[in-house]
Short mmCIF file of C-alpha atoms and ligand atoms in Angstrom, two decimals:
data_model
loop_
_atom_site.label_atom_id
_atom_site.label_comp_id
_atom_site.label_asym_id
_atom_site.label_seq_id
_atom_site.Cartn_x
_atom_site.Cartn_y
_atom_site.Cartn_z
CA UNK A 1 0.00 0.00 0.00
CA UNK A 2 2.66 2.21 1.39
CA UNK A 3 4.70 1.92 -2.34
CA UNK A 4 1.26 2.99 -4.07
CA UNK A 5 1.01 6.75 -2.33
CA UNK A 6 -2.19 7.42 -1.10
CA UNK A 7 -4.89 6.03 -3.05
CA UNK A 8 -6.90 9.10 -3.50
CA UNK A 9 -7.17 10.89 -6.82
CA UNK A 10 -8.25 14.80 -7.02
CA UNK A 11 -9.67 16.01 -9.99
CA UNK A 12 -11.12 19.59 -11.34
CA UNK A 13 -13.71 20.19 -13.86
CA UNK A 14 -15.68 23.49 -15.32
CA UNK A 15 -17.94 24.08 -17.91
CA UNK A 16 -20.35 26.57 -18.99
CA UNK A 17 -23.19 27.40 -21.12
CA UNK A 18 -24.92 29.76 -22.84
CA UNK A 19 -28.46 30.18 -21.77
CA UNK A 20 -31.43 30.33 -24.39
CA UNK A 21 -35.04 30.66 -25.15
CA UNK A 22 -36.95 26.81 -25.41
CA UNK A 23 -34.60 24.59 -23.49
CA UNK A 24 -35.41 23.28 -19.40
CA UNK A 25 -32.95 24.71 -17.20
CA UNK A 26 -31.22 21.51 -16.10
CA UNK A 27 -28.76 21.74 -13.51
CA UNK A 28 -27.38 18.31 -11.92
CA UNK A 29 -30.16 16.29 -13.24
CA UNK A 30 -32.68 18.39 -11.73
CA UNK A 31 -34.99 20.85 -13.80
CA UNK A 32 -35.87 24.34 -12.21
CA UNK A 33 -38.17 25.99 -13.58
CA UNK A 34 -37.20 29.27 -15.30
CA UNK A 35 -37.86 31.27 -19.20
CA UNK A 36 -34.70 29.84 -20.37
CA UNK A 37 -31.85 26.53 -20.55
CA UNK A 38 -28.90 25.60 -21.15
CA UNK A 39 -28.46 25.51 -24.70
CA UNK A 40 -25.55 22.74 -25.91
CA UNK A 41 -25.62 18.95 -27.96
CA UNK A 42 -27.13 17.06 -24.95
CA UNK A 43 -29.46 18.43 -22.22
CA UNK A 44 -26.73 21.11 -21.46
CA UNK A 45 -26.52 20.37 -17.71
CA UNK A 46 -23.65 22.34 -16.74
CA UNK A 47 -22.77 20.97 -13.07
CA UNK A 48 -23.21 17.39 -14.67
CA UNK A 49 -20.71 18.27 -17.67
CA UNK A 50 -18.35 19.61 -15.40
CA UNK A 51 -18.89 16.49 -12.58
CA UNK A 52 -18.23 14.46 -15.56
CA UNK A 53 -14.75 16.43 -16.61
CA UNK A 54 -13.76 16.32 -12.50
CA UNK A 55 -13.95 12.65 -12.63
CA UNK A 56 -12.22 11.81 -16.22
CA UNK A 57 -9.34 13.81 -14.88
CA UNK A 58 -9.12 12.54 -11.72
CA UNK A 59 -9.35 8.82 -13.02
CA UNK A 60 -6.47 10.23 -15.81
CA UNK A 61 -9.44 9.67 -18.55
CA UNK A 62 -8.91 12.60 -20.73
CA UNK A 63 -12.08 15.07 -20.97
CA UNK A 64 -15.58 15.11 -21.81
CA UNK A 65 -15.28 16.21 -25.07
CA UNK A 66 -13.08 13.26 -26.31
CA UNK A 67 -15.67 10.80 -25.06
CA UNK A 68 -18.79 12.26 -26.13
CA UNK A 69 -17.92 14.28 -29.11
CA UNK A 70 -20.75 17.01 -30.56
CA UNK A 71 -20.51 15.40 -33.47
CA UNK A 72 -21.91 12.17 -32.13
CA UNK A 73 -25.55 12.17 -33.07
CA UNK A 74 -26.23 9.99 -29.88
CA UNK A 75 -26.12 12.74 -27.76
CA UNK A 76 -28.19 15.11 -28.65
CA UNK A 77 -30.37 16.22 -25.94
CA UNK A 78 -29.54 13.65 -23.87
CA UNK A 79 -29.67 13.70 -20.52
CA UNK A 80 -26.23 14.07 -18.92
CA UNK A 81 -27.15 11.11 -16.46
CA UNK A 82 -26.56 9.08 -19.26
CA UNK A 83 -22.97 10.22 -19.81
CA UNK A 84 -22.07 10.28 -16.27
CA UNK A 85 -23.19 6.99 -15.47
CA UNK A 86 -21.22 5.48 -18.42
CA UNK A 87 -17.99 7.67 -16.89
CA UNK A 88 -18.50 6.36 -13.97
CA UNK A 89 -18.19 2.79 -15.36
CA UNK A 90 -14.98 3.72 -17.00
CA UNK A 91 -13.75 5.26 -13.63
CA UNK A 92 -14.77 1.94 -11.99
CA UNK A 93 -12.60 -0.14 -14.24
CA UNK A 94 -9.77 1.65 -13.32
CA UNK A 95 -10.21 0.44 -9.19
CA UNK A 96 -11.71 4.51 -7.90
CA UNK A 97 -14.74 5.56 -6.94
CA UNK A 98 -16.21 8.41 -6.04
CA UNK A 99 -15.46 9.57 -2.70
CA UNK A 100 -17.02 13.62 -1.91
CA UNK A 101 -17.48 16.31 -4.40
CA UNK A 102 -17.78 20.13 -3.78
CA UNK A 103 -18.91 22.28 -6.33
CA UNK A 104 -19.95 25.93 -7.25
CA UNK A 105 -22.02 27.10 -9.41
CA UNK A 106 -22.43 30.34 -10.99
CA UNK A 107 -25.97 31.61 -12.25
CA UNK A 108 -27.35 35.40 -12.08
CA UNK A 109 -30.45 33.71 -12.82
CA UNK A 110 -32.93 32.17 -11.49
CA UNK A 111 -32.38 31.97 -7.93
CA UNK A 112 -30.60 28.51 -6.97
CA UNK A 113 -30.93 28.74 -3.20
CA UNK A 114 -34.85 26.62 -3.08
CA UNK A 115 -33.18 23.87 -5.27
CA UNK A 116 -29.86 23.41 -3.82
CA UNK A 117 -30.76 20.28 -1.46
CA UNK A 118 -32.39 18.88 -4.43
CA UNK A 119 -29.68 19.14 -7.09
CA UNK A 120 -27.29 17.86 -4.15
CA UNK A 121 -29.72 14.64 -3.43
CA UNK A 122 -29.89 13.91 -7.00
CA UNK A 123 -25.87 14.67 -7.47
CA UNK A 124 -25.61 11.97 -4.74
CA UNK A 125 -27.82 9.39 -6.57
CA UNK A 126 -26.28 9.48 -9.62
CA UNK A 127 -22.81 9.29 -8.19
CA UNK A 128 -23.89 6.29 -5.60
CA UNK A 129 -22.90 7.99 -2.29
CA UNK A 130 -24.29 9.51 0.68
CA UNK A 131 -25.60 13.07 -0.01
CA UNK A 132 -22.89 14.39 3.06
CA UNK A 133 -20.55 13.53 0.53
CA UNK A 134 -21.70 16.00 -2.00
CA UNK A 135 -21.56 19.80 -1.40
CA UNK A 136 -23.08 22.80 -3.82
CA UNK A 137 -23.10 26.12 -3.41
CA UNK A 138 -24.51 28.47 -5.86
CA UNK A 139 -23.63 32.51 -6.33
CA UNK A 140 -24.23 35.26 -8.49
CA UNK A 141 -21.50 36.91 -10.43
CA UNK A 142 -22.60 40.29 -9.17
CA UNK A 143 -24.35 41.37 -12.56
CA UNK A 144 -20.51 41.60 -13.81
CA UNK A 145 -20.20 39.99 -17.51
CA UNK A 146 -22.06 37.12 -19.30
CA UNK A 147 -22.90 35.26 -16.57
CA UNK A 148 -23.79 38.78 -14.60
CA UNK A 149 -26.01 39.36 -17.21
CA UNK A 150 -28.34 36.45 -16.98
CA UNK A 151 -26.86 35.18 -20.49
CA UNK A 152 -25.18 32.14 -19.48
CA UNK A 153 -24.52 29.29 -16.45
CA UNK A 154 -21.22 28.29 -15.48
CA UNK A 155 -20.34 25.33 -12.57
CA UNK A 156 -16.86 24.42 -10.90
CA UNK A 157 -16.52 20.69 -9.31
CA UNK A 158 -13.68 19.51 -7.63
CA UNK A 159 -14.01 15.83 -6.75
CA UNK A 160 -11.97 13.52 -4.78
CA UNK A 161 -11.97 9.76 -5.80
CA UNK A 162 -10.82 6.87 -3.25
CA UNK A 163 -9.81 3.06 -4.02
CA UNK A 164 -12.71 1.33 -4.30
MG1 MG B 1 -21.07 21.39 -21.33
#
């Protein structure tokens, strides 16, 4: 064990996206309801996306992009879920698993704080862990640039993953 270094992985993820007229506002699997979504190739879930990017990188598994590529017709609109549970099978494979995850997410619009113990429950259900072991916090950007201005969503996740 002791030759192996500590058996924990860290890994750091972002992603953001513009926000638009006709889409659900999806943000970790949950939808809240609000004028506008998300727009991007699959449901647009920006926590998810960057959840997803935390893990691959923490696991040493490259990026979203490379494993679910716009191009890729099987994605569209799809619910992030999807993706994330197949990373987490790839994560698996390689003896990790999640362990906690903290994560911030930036919206000037609408207001998170009613749905925050919601997007964390269904964070922790998709990962497989306790909800303790998943932290979100939400903030404006103080009406300072895109996301200021209501035109976009943005999320930060930082996860930790443990030998399984
Ligand atoms: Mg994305």
């Amino acid at each position: 064990m002791l030759s192996r270094g500590p058996g924990a992985r860290v890994g750091i993820g972002y992603d953001i996206h513009r926000l638009v007229g006709g889409r659900p506002f999806v943000l970790g699997g949950v939808t809240i309801p609000h004028a506008q979504g998300p727009a991007g190739h699959s449901d647009g879930d920006p926590l998810l996306h960057a959840l997803i990017d935390a893990l691959l990188g923490a696991a040493g598994l490259g990026d979203i992009g490379s494993h679910f590529p716009p191009s890729d017709p099987q994605w569209r609109d799809a619910p992030s879920g999807v993706m994330l549970e197949r990373v987490l099978h790839m994560v698996r494979a390689t003896g990790l698993t999640p362990h906690n995850v903290d994560s911030t997410i930036v919206a000037e619009r609408p207001i998170l704080a009613p749905h925050i113990a919601g997007i964390r429950a269904s964070v922790a259900r998709l990962l497989g862990v306790n909800t303790a072991m998943v932290n979100v916090k939400a903030k404006t950007n103080e009406g300072l640039d895109s996301l200021g201005q209501g035109r976009a969503v943005a999320a930060h996740v930082v996860v930790l993953l443990a030998e399984a």
